[in-house]
XYZ file of C-alpha atoms in Angstrom:
294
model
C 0.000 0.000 0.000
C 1.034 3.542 -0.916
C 0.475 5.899 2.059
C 2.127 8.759 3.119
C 2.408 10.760 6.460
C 1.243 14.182 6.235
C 2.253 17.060 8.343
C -0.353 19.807 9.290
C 0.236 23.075 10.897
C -2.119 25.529 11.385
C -0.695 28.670 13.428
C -1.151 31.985 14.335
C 0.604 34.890 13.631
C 2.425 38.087 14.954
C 3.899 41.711 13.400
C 7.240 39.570 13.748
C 7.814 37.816 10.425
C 11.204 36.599 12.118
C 9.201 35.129 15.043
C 6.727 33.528 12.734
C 9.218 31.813 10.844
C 11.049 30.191 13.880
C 7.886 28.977 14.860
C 6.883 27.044 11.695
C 10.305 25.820 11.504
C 9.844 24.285 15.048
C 6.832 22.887 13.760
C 8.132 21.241 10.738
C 11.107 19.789 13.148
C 8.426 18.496 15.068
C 6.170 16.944 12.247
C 9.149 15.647 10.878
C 10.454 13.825 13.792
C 6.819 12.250 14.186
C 7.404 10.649 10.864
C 5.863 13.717 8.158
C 6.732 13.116 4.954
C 4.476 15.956 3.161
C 3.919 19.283 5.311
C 1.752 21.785 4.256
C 1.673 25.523 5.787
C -1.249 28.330 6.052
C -1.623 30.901 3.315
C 0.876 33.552 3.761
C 2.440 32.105 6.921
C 5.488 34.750 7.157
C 3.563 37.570 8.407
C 0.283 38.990 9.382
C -2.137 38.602 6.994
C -1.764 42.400 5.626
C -4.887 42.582 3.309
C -7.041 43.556 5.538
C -6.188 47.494 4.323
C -4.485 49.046 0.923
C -0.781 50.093 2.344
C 1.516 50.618 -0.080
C 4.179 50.561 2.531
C 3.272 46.722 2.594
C 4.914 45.867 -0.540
C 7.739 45.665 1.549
C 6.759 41.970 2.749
C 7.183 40.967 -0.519
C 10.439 38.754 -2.107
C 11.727 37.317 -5.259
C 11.431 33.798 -5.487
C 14.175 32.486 -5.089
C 14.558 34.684 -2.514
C 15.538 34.754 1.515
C 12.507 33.342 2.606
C 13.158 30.129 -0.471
C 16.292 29.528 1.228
C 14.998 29.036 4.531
C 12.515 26.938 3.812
C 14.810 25.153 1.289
C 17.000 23.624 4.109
C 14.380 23.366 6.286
C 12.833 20.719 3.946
C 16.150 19.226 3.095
C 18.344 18.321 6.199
C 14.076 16.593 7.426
C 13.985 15.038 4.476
C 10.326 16.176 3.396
C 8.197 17.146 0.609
C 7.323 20.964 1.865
C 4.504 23.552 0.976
C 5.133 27.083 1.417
C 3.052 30.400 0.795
C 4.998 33.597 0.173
C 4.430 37.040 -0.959
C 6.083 37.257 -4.566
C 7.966 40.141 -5.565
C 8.484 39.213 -9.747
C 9.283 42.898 -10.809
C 8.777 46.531 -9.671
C 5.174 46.771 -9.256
C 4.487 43.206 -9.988
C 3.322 41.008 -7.462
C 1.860 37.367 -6.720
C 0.229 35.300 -3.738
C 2.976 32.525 -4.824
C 2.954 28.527 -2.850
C 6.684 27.370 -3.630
C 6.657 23.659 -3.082
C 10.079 21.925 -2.072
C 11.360 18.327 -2.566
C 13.477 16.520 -0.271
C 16.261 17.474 -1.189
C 15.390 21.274 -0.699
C 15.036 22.040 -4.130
C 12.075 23.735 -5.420
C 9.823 21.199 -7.288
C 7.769 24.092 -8.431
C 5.163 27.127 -7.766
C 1.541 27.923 -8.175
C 0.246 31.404 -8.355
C -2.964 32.427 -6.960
C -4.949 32.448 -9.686
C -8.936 33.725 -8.457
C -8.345 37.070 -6.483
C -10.621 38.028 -3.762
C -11.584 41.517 -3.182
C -13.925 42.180 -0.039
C -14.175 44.079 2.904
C -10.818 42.879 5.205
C -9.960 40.648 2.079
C -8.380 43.629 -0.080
C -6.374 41.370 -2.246
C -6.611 42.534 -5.747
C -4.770 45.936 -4.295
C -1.567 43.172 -4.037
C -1.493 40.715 -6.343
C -1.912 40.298 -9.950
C -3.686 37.005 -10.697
C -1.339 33.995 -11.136
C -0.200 33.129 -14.976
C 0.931 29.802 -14.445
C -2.371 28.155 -14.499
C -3.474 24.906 -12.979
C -0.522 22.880 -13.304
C 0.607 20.299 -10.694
C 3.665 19.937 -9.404
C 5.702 16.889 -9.089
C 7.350 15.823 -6.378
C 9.046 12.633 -4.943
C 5.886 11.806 -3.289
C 3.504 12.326 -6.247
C 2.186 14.912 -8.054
C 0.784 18.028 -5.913
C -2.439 19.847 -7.075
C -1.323 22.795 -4.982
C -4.119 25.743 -4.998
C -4.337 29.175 -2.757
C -7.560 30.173 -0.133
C -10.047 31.702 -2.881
C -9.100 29.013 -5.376
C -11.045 26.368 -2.806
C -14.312 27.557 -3.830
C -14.148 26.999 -7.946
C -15.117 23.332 -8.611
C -12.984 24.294 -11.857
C -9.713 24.906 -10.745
C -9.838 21.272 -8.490
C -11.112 19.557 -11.783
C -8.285 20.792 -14.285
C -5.682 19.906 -11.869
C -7.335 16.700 -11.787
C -7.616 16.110 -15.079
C -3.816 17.085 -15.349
C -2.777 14.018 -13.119
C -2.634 15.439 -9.549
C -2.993 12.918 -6.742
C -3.348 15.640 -3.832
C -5.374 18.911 -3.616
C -3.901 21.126 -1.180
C -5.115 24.259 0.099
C -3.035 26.848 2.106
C -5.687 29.036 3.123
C -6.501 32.066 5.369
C -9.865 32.617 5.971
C -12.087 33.283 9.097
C -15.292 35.592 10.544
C -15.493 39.384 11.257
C -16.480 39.248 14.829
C -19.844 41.255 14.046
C -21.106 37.946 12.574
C -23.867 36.167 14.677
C -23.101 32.435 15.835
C -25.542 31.340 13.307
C -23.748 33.063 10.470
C -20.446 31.948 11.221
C -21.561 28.256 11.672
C -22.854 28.980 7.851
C -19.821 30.184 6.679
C -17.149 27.898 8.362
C -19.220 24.274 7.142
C -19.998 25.974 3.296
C -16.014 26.203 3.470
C -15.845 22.423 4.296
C -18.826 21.290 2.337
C -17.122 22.919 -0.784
C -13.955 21.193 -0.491
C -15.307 17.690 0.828
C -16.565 18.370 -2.063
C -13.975 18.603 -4.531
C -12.450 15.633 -2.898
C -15.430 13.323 -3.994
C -15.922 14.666 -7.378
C -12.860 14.167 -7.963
C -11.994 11.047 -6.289
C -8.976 12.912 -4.412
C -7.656 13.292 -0.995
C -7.989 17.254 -0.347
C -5.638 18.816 2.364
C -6.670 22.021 3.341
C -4.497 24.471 5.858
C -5.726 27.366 7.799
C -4.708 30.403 9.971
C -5.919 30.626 13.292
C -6.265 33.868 16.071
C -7.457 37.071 15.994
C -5.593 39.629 13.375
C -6.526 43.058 14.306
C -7.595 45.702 11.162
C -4.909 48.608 11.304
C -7.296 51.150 10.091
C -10.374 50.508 12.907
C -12.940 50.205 10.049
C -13.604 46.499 10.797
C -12.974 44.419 13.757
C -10.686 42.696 12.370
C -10.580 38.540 11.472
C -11.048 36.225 13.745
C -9.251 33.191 11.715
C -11.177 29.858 12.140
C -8.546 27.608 11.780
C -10.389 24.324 11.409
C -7.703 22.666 8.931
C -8.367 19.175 7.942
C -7.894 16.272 5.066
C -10.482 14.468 3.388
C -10.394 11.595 1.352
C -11.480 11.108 -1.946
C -14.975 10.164 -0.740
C -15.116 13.237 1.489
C -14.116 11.188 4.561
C -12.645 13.471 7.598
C -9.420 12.238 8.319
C -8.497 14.873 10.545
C -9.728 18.399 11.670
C -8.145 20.778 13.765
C -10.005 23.253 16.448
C -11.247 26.170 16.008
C -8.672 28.875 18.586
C -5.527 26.686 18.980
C -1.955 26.508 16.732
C -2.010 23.062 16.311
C 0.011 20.732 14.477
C -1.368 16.891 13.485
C 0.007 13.913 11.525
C -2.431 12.306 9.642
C -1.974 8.791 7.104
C -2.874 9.458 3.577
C -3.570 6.287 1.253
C -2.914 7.218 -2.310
C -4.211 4.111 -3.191
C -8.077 4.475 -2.146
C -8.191 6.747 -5.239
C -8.050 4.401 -7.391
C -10.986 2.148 -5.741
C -12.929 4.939 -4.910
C -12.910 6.095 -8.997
C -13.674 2.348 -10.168
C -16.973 2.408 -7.760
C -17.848 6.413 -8.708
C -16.432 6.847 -11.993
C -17.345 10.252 -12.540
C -14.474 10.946 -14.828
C -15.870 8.079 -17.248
C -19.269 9.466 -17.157
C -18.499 13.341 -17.746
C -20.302 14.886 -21.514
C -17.268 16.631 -22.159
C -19.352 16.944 -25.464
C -21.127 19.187 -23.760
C -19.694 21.533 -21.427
C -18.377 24.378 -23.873
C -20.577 26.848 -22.040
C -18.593 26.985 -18.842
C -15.879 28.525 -20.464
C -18.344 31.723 -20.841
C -18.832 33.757 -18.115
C -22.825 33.824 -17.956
C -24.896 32.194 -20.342
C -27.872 34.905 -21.408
């Protein structure tokens, strides 16, 4: 059997990108030493997450790639021998910038990057002020473990995105993510918001027949300009299998990290008794290419 040992941390965050990097690299020691072979970090996991307001100071968090914050995680994933997923603020050129996951093999080298490609722009979630949507497209990356469909926060939502990376060979979805309530919200709105997040990637995991790993923040971020309250991130990571299974979920106010088993084989059972890849009309499905059918 084919199963691998996946490495979860879900953390919160401080003003101190130098503090929030030690920390995740204690983490990954830790998941590492507990037998991780694949760990997967939070959206953005350097720093606060800093679209909450449009500060052009901020472009200052950004990098090239490779970059300072490549090397780090480079060795990191090299001398613990494990396949790691990063998210970093991409600095390509003056003025040009990218919510960027830089995946590394064992060996520290970078297997490859995925850039953000569906931009949110709402109130705390000022994105589109930062980053110009990725031009990569949905392309896995390949590792020594498999082949990663690695996609960013807003990108969990499109049943699209999961599909092409599926139909592309991925054997993972991954999602570092940083999502969570505006403290305003009532109980019973929150509750609505938090399980369509999990409904919509359980989800993708069994119309795809996939495994889905999906990575979130957690703690209260403050908004620098007083106009919200700021986020309250939910945390709630967890990993699915490819029938929508829970395999794991983390809580809801704690940095936590877990080690969960992944079989890579179930796939392959799971799409002989559901074969909804056999059974799609890709004769006729030209109209979701448009972007509303009058």
């Amino acid at each position: 059997m084919r199963k691998i040992q996946v490495g979860i941390v879900q953390q919160s965050n401080s003003a101190d990108a130098r503090t929030n990097m030690n920390n995740l690299a204690k983490s990954i020691v830790h998941c590492a030493s507990q037998g991780a072979q694949l760990i997967v970090l939070q959206e953005l996991h350097n720093s606060l997450y800093f679209c909450q307001t449009e500060n052009t100071d901020l472009f200052d968090l950004a990098e090239p790639i490779p970059g300072p914050s490549t090397q780090f995680y480079a060795e990191l994933a090299a001398n613990h021998k494990v396949v790691l997923v990063t998210s970093l603020f991409e600095k390509r050129a003056p003025g040009l910038y990218h919510n960027t996951s830089v995946v590394f093999d064992t060996d520290g080298s970078i297997a490859g990057k995925y850039r953000k490609m569906h931009i949110p722009d709402d109130p705390a979630y000022y994105e589109k002020f930062y980053f110009t949507p990725g031009d990569i497209g949905f392309e896995p990356i390949q590792t020594s473990l498999g082949k990663l469909g690695v996609l960013i926060c807003w990108d969990q939502w499109y049943p699209e995105a999961a599909r092409l990376m599926t139909l592309k060979g991925a054997e993972l979805l991954i999602y570092p993510t940083a999502i969570g309530w505006e403290s305003s919200d009532t109980d019973d709105e929150k509750a609505r918001q938090l399980n369509a997040w999990i409904i919509s990637q359980r989800a993708h995991a069994v119309a795809n027949g996939l495994p889905v790993i999906s990575v979130n923040r957690v703690g209260h971020e403050p908004d620098p300009s007083g106009q919200t309250n700021g986020i309250q991130f939910w945390g709630n990571s967890f990993v699915a299998g490819p029938q929508g299974e829970m395999l794991m979920q983390a809580g809801s106010s704690e940095a936590e990290t877990s080690i969960v088993e992944v079989d890579m084989e179930r796939s392959e059972n799971v799409r002989r008794w559901w074969p909804f890849l056999r059974d799609r009309r890709i004769d006729a499905y030209e109209g979701v290419t448009k972007r509303y059918l009058d």
